[in-house]
Coordinates of C-alpha atoms in Angstrom, one line a residue:
M792 CA 0.0 0.0 0.0
S793 CA 1.1 3.6 -0.4
F794 CA 2.3 5.7 2.5
L795 CA 1.1 9.3 2.5
S796 CA 2.3 12.2 4.5
P797 CA -0.5 13.9 6.4
S798 CA 1.2 17.3 6.0
S799 CA 0.8 17.3 2.2
K800 CA -1.0 14.3 0.8
P801 CA -4.5 13.0 1.0
I802 CA -5.7 10.3 3.3
A803 CA -5.9 7.1 1.3
F804 CA -6.2 4.1 3.5
L805 CA -6.5 1.2 0.9
A806 CA -9.4 -1.1 1.6
S807 CA -7.6 -3.9 -0.2
A808 CA -4.7 -3.6 2.2
A809 CA -7.1 -3.7 5.1
L810 CA -8.7 -6.8 3.8
A811 CA -5.3 -8.5 3.4
A812 CA -4.5 -7.5 7.0
A813 CA -7.5 -9.4 8.4
A814 CA -5.5 -12.6 8.8
L815 CA -2.8 -10.7 10.7
V816 CA -5.2 -9.4 13.3
S817 CA -7.5 -12.4 13.7
C818 CA -4.6 -14.8 14.5
G819 CA -6.6 -17.8 13.4
V820 CA -9.4 -17.1 16.0
K821 CA -12.9 -16.2 14.8
P822 CA -13.4 -12.6 15.7
S823 CA -16.0 -11.7 18.2
E824 CA -17.7 -8.4 18.9
S825 CA -17.0 -6.5 22.1
F826 CA -20.1 -4.8 23.6
S827 CA -19.9 -1.5 25.4
D828 CA -22.5 0.7 27.1
V829 CA -19.8 3.3 27.8
N830 CA -21.4 6.8 27.4
T831 CA -19.8 10.0 28.4
V832 CA -21.8 11.3 25.4
N833 CA -24.1 9.3 23.1
L834 CA -24.1 11.0 19.7
P835 CA -26.7 9.8 17.2
H836 CA -25.2 8.0 14.2
T837 CA -26.4 6.1 11.1
S838 CA -25.2 2.5 10.6
A839 CA -21.6 1.9 9.8
K840 CA -20.8 1.2 6.1
W841 CA -17.9 -0.7 4.6
Q842 CA -15.5 1.1 2.2
S843 CA -14.3 -0.9 -0.8
I844 CA -11.6 1.6 -1.9
G845 CA -9.3 4.1 -0.2
N846 CA -11.9 6.8 0.3
C847 CA -12.4 6.8 4.1
W848 CA -12.5 10.6 4.0
A849 CA -15.8 10.4 2.0
Y850 CA -17.3 8.1 4.6
S851 CA -16.2 10.2 7.6
F852 CA -17.6 13.3 5.9
T853 CA -21.0 11.6 5.3
S854 CA -21.0 10.1 8.8
W855 CA -20.3 13.5 10.2
L856 CA -23.1 15.1 8.1
E857 CA -25.6 12.4 8.8
S858 CA -25.0 12.7 12.5
M859 CA -25.4 16.5 12.3
V860 CA -28.8 16.0 10.7
L861 CA -29.9 13.5 13.4
T862 CA -28.7 15.9 16.1
S863 CA -30.5 18.8 14.5
S864 CA -33.8 17.0 14.2
D865 CA -33.6 15.2 17.5
G866 CA -33.5 11.9 15.6
A867 CA -36.6 12.7 13.5
Q868 CA -34.7 13.0 10.2
S869 CA -32.1 10.5 8.9
L870 CA -30.3 10.8 5.6
N871 CA -28.3 8.1 3.8
I872 CA -25.9 10.3 1.7
S873 CA -24.2 8.6 -1.2
E874 CA -20.4 8.2 -0.9
S875 CA -20.5 6.7 -4.4
F876 CA -21.7 10.1 -5.8
I877 CA -18.9 11.9 -3.9
T878 CA -16.5 9.4 -5.5
Y879 CA -18.0 10.0 -8.9
L880 CA -17.4 13.8 -8.5
H881 CA -13.9 13.2 -7.2
Y882 CA -13.0 11.1 -10.2
R883 CA -14.7 13.5 -12.6
S884 CA -12.6 16.4 -11.3
Q885 CA -9.4 14.4 -11.8
L886 CA -10.3 13.3 -15.3
L887 CA -11.3 16.8 -16.4
S888 CA -8.1 18.3 -15.0
R889 CA -5.2 19.3 -17.3
S890 CA -2.8 16.8 -15.8
T891 CA -1.0 14.8 -18.5
R892 CA 0.5 12.4 -16.0
L893 CA -2.8 10.9 -14.8
T894 CA -2.5 7.1 -15.3
S895 CA -4.9 6.1 -12.6
V896 CA -7.6 7.8 -10.5
Q897 CA -6.6 8.7 -7.0
T898 CA -8.9 7.5 -4.2
G899 CA -7.2 9.6 -1.5
G900 CA -8.6 12.8 -0.1
W901 CA -9.5 14.8 3.0
F902 CA -12.7 15.9 4.8
E903 CA -12.3 19.2 2.9
T904 CA -12.2 17.3 -0.4
A905 CA -15.7 16.0 0.2
A906 CA -16.9 19.3 1.6
A907 CA -15.7 21.2 -1.4
L908 CA -17.3 18.8 -3.9
T909 CA -20.6 18.9 -2.0
L910 CA -20.5 22.7 -1.6
K911 CA -20.0 23.2 -5.4
Q912 CA -21.9 20.3 -6.9
G913 CA -24.5 19.2 -4.3
Y914 CA -25.2 15.8 -3.0
M915 CA -27.4 12.7 -3.7
L916 CA -29.0 10.2 -1.4
E917 CA -27.6 6.6 -1.7
G918 CA -30.8 5.2 -3.2
E919 CA -31.1 8.0 -5.8
F920 CA -27.6 7.6 -7.3
I921 CA -27.3 3.8 -7.3
P922 CA -30.6 2.4 -6.0
E923 CA -29.4 -1.0 -4.9
E924 CA -26.7 0.6 -2.7
S925 CA -29.5 1.9 -0.4
E926 CA -29.7 -1.6 1.1
Q927 CA -26.0 -2.4 1.1
T928 CA -23.1 -1.4 3.3
F929 CA -20.4 -2.4 0.9
S930 CA -20.1 -0.6 -2.5
A931 CA -18.9 -3.0 -5.1
R932 CA -19.7 -0.4 -7.7
Q933 CA -17.0 2.0 -6.4
K934 CA -14.4 -0.7 -6.6
A935 CA -15.5 -1.8 -10.1
A936 CA -15.6 1.8 -11.3
T937 CA -12.1 2.5 -10.1
A938 CA -10.8 -0.6 -11.9
Y939 CA -12.7 0.4 -15.1
L940 CA -11.3 4.0 -15.1
D941 CA -7.8 2.9 -14.4
E942 CA -7.9 0.5 -17.3
S943 CA -9.3 3.2 -19.6
L944 CA -6.5 5.6 -18.6
K945 CA -3.9 2.9 -19.3
N946 CA -5.3 1.2 -22.4
G947 CA -8.7 2.7 -23.3
L948 CA -10.4 5.8 -24.4
L949 CA -9.1 8.0 -21.6
K950 CA -5.5 7.3 -22.5
T951 CA -5.8 9.7 -25.5
D952 CA -9.1 11.5 -25.1
R953 CA -10.1 13.3 -21.9
S954 CA -12.7 15.6 -23.5
P955 CA -15.8 16.3 -21.4
A956 CA -17.9 14.1 -23.6
T957 CA -15.6 11.1 -23.3
V958 CA -15.1 11.6 -19.6
K959 CA -18.9 11.7 -19.1
A960 CA -19.3 8.5 -21.2
E961 CA -16.6 6.6 -19.4
L962 CA -17.9 7.6 -16.0
N963 CA -21.4 6.5 -17.0
A964 CA -20.0 3.2 -18.1
A965 CA -17.8 2.8 -15.0
F966 CA -20.6 3.5 -12.5
G967 CA -23.4 1.9 -14.6
I968 CA -25.5 5.1 -14.6
D969 CA -26.8 7.8 -16.9
I970 CA -25.7 11.0 -15.1
D971 CA -28.0 13.2 -17.1
A972 CA -31.1 11.2 -16.1
L973 CA -30.0 11.6 -12.4
V974 CA -29.8 15.4 -12.4
P975 CA -33.3 15.7 -10.9
N976 CA -32.0 13.8 -7.8
L977 CA -29.3 16.3 -7.2
K978 CA -29.8 18.3 -4.0
S979 CA -28.1 21.7 -3.2
A980 CA -26.1 22.2 -0.1
S981 CA -28.1 25.4 0.4
D982 CA -31.4 23.5 0.8
L983 CA -30.6 21.4 3.8
T984 CA -30.5 23.2 7.2
V985 CA -28.9 22.0 10.4
R986 CA -28.7 23.3 14.0
L987 CA -25.8 25.6 14.9
P988 CA -23.5 24.2 17.6
G989 CA -24.4 25.6 21.0
S990 CA -27.6 27.3 20.0
A991 CA -31.2 26.7 18.8
G992 CA -30.4 28.5 15.5
M993 CA -30.3 26.8 12.2
T994 CA -27.9 27.3 9.3
T995 CA -27.6 25.8 5.8
L996 CA -25.4 22.9 5.0
A997 CA -23.6 25.2 2.5
R998 CA -22.5 27.5 5.3
L999 CA -21.7 24.6 7.6
I1000 CA -19.2 22.9 5.1
D1001 CA -17.7 26.2 3.9
P1002 CA -14.6 26.8 5.9
A1003 CA -14.7 30.5 4.9
S1004 CA -18.1 30.8 6.6
R1005 CA -18.5 31.9 10.2
D1006 CA -20.5 28.7 10.7
G1007 CA -18.0 26.5 8.9
W1008 CA -16.1 23.6 10.2
R1009 CA -12.5 24.1 11.6
A1010 CA -9.6 21.8 11.1
A1011 CA -7.3 21.5 14.1
R1012 CA -4.0 19.7 13.5
W1013 CA -2.5 17.7 16.4
V1014 CA 0.5 19.6 17.8
K1015 CA 3.3 17.1 17.8
D1016 CA 5.2 18.7 20.8
S1017 CA 4.9 15.9 23.3
P1018 CA 8.3 14.4 24.4
T1019 CA 9.9 12.8 21.3
P1020 CA 11.7 9.5 21.1
V1021 CA 15.4 9.3 21.6
D1022 CA 17.9 6.6 20.4
G1023 CA 17.0 3.2 21.8
T1024 CA 13.3 4.1 22.3
T1025 CA 10.8 1.2 22.1
F1026 CA 7.8 2.0 20.0
P1027 CA 5.0 2.9 20.4
Y1028 CA 6.3 5.7 22.6
W1029 CA 4.3 8.2 24.7
A1030 CA 5.5 9.9 27.9
G1031 CA 2.0 9.7 29.4
K1032 CA 1.4 13.5 29.4
H1033 CA 0.3 16.2 27.0
S1034 CA 1.7 19.5 26.3
A1035 CA -0.3 22.6 27.1
A1036 CA -1.3 23.0 23.4
Q1037 CA -2.4 19.4 23.2
S1038 CA -4.4 19.6 26.4
A1039 CA -6.1 22.8 25.1
L1040 CA -7.0 21.0 21.8
L1041 CA -8.4 18.0 23.6
K1042 CA -10.5 20.2 25.8
R1043 CA -12.0 21.8 22.6
V1044 CA -12.8 18.3 21.3
K1045 CA -14.5 17.2 24.6
K1046 CA -16.4 20.5 24.7
A1047 CA -17.8 19.9 21.2
L1048 CA -18.7 16.3 22.0
N1049 CA -20.4 17.3 25.3
A1050 CA -22.5 19.7 23.3
G1051 CA -23.7 16.8 21.2
Y1052 CA -21.8 17.5 17.9
P1053 CA -19.8 15.0 16.0
V1054 CA -16.0 15.5 15.6
V1055 CA -13.9 13.9 12.8
I1056 CA -10.6 12.4 13.8
D1057 CA -7.8 11.6 11.4
W1058 CA -5.3 9.0 12.6
F1059 CA -2.7 6.5 11.7
V1060 CA -3.7 2.8 11.5
D1061 CA -1.4 -0.1 12.3
F1062 CA -3.4 -3.3 12.2
N1063 CA -1.1 -5.1 14.5
A1064 CA -2.4 -2.8 17.3
L1065 CA -6.0 -4.1 16.8
N1066 CA -6.8 -6.7 19.5
G1067 CA -9.7 -9.2 19.8
K1068 CA -11.9 -6.6 21.6
G1069 CA -12.0 -4.1 18.8
E1070 CA -9.4 -1.9 20.4
F1071 CA -6.3 -0.2 18.9
S1072 CA -3.9 -0.7 21.8
G1073 CA -0.4 0.5 22.2
K1074 CA 0.4 -2.5 24.3
Q1075 CA -0.8 -4.8 21.5
L1076 CA 1.4 -3.0 19.0
E1077 CA 4.4 -3.1 21.3
L1078 CA 3.9 -6.9 21.6
K1079 CA 3.5 -7.6 17.9
G1080 CA 5.6 -4.9 16.2
P1081 CA 4.7 -2.9 13.1
G1082 CA 2.2 -4.4 10.6
R1083 CA 0.0 -3.1 7.7
Q1084 CA -0.4 0.6 8.0
G1085 CA -2.1 3.7 6.5
Y1086 CA -3.7 7.0 7.4
H1087 CA -7.4 6.9 8.1
S1088 CA -10.4 9.1 8.9
T1089 CA -13.4 8.4 11.2
V1090 CA -16.0 10.1 13.4
I1091 CA -15.8 10.2 17.2
E1092 CA -18.8 8.6 18.9
D1093 CA -17.7 8.8 22.5
Y1094 CA -14.8 9.3 24.9
V1095 CA -13.8 8.1 28.3
V1096 CA -11.7 10.0 30.8
E1097 CA -10.1 9.7 34.2
G1098 CA -8.6 12.3 36.4
I1099 CA -8.4 14.0 39.9
N1100 CA -11.3 16.1 41.1
P1101 CA -9.6 19.3 42.4
A1102 CA -12.5 19.9 44.8
T1103 CA -12.2 16.6 46.6
G1104 CA -8.7 15.3 45.6
E1105 CA -10.3 12.0 44.6
K1106 CA -9.8 10.1 41.4
F1107 CA -12.8 10.1 39.0
V1108 CA -13.7 8.2 35.9
V1109 CA -16.4 9.4 33.5
G1110 CA -17.6 6.5 31.4
E1111 CA -20.3 4.1 32.2
G1112 CA -23.8 5.4 31.6
E1113 CA -24.9 8.8 30.2
A1114 CA -22.9 11.4 32.1
T1115 CA -24.6 14.2 34.0
P1116 CA -23.9 17.8 33.0
E1117 CA -21.7 18.1 36.1
E1118 CA -19.7 14.9 35.1
K1119 CA -19.3 16.2 31.6
T1120 CA -17.9 19.5 32.9
L1121 CA -15.5 17.6 35.2
A1122 CA -14.4 15.5 32.2
E1123 CA -14.0 18.5 30.0
E1124 CA -11.9 20.5 32.5
F1125 CA -9.9 17.9 34.4
G1126 CA -10.3 14.5 32.6
E1127 CA -7.5 12.8 30.7
I1128 CA -8.6 10.8 27.7
T1129 CA -8.4 7.1 28.3
Y1130 CA -9.8 6.2 24.9
F1131 CA -12.0 7.4 22.1
V1132 CA -14.8 5.4 20.5
V1133 CA -15.1 6.0 16.8
K1134 CA -17.6 5.0 14.1
N1135 CA -15.6 3.4 11.4
S1136 CA -16.1 2.5 7.7
W1137 CA -14.9 -1.1 7.8
G1138 CA -18.3 -2.7 8.0
G1139 CA -20.5 -3.5 11.0
S1140 CA -21.9 -6.7 12.4
E1141 CA -22.1 -8.2 8.9
R1142 CA -18.3 -8.3 8.6
L1143 CA -17.1 -11.6 10.0
D1144 CA -13.3 -11.3 9.3
R1145 CA -12.6 -8.4 11.6
V1146 CA -13.6 -7.7 15.2
S1147 CA -15.4 -4.4 15.9
Y1148 CA -16.8 -2.7 18.9
V1149 CA -20.6 -2.6 19.5
R1150 CA -22.4 0.6 20.4
D1151 CA -26.2 0.6 21.1
G1152 CA -26.4 -2.8 19.7
E1153 CA -24.6 -2.0 16.4
G1154 CA -21.1 -3.1 15.3
G1155 CA -18.7 -1.0 13.2
Y1156 CA -17.0 1.0 16.0
H1157 CA -13.5 0.8 17.4
K1158 CA -11.7 2.0 20.5
L1159 CA -8.6 4.1 20.1
D1160 CA -6.7 3.7 23.4
A1161 CA -4.6 6.6 24.8
D1162 CA -1.4 4.5 24.7
Y1163 CA -1.9 4.1 21.0
I1164 CA -3.5 7.2 19.6
F1165 CA -1.2 9.6 21.5
S1166 CA 2.0 7.6 20.9
W1167 CA 4.8 8.0 18.4
I1168 CA 4.5 5.0 16.1
K1169 CA 7.2 3.4 14.0
Q1170 CA 6.3 3.4 10.3
V1171 CA 7.5 0.8 7.8
D1172 CA 7.3 0.6 4.1
E1173 CA 5.7 -2.3 2.1
D1174 CA 8.9 -4.3 2.5
G1175 CA 9.0 -3.8 6.3
N1176 CA 11.9 -1.3 6.2
D1177 CA 11.9 1.6 8.6
D1178 CA 10.1 4.6 7.2
G1179 CA 10.2 7.2 10.0
I1180 CA 7.8 7.8 12.9
D1181 CA 4.6 9.7 13.3
T1182 CA 2.0 10.2 16.0
G1183 CA -1.1 8.0 16.0
L1184 CA -3.3 11.2 16.0
T1185 CA -3.1 13.5 13.0
R1186 CA -5.9 16.1 13.4
F1187 CA -9.6 16.8 14.3
V1188 CA -12.4 18.5 12.4
L1189 CA -14.5 20.6 14.8
P1190 CA -17.7 22.6 14.4
A1191 CA -17.7 26.4 14.4
G1192 CA -17.3 27.8 17.9
Y1193 CA -15.1 25.1 19.2

């Protein structure tokens, strides 16, 4: 698989690599699903899907947006937004570019890639772009379309002709659609309204996903100023404490989650850290050493903290059961993250070859333990050679006001 720098290149965790890694993490034991009723917060989410190509960024964007809609409507409105349509738009923009070096379509991107495409072009619901995908979690169409377009770029029409007409025809063939006939299904980002964080006011989706808007999302990169490894360090490595800047950022994240708004987390995956309980654990990674790796994007569902209550001097844990407002304030101000729970895009209960973490009776979640997500992690290339180090955590996407 490819290794992409989070500072300059898009997130492109390859689903094919993830599938190949399943044998590495199951260790010959049939995966089971770990159940949790841990709730510091309990954000509403749609069911987890299962990406077939390296476009986790599209799934984290739609998961974030679908959660925003559920939150805004108090659960009365649920959307199933098409990641396949976002992928279609992403491929079209590449094929219509003036790049003469394009020999394959790139699946990688960021949250802002999906936001920009949706802001400019609009969105479609899953069942209105490819109807059969409304009942499926895994999009075989995306995988087939990617293979079709790659072949066309190498040996077919797109190798010598990238005119708008040819691009449209090849995209139609790749996705098995007639895009002109689907235009009536296209919805503008200006037509959907969602609740503003921290208030009863509403705003349009267009304003929410436009970073130039006062209501727009905010990207907050993880500050990599925790104690760094020295010669002879065993990986993963974390000194067990955060810098002031890191603590301030985590406080913003907890504050947004406490207010009931989803937060996107971009992080580094090493499948050797995944244990049989659906947890990415630093202890597990230290035991097994580096495995299959890649950058990834998901949406935070919940978090658990522990700390010392300054008023009593006693240790506290905010976790089991829905936290009270007082407990949330304590967690926000004085709690140290023990782990995040994230909604993933690797399939839910229907996926039998990889363990996941169950929330509210549904699979498709994973835990990111502090000793993994905050650690410096050793990176390796496809041949297992050293390829530098990076932190498990890359950045967050926060709502306006946080």
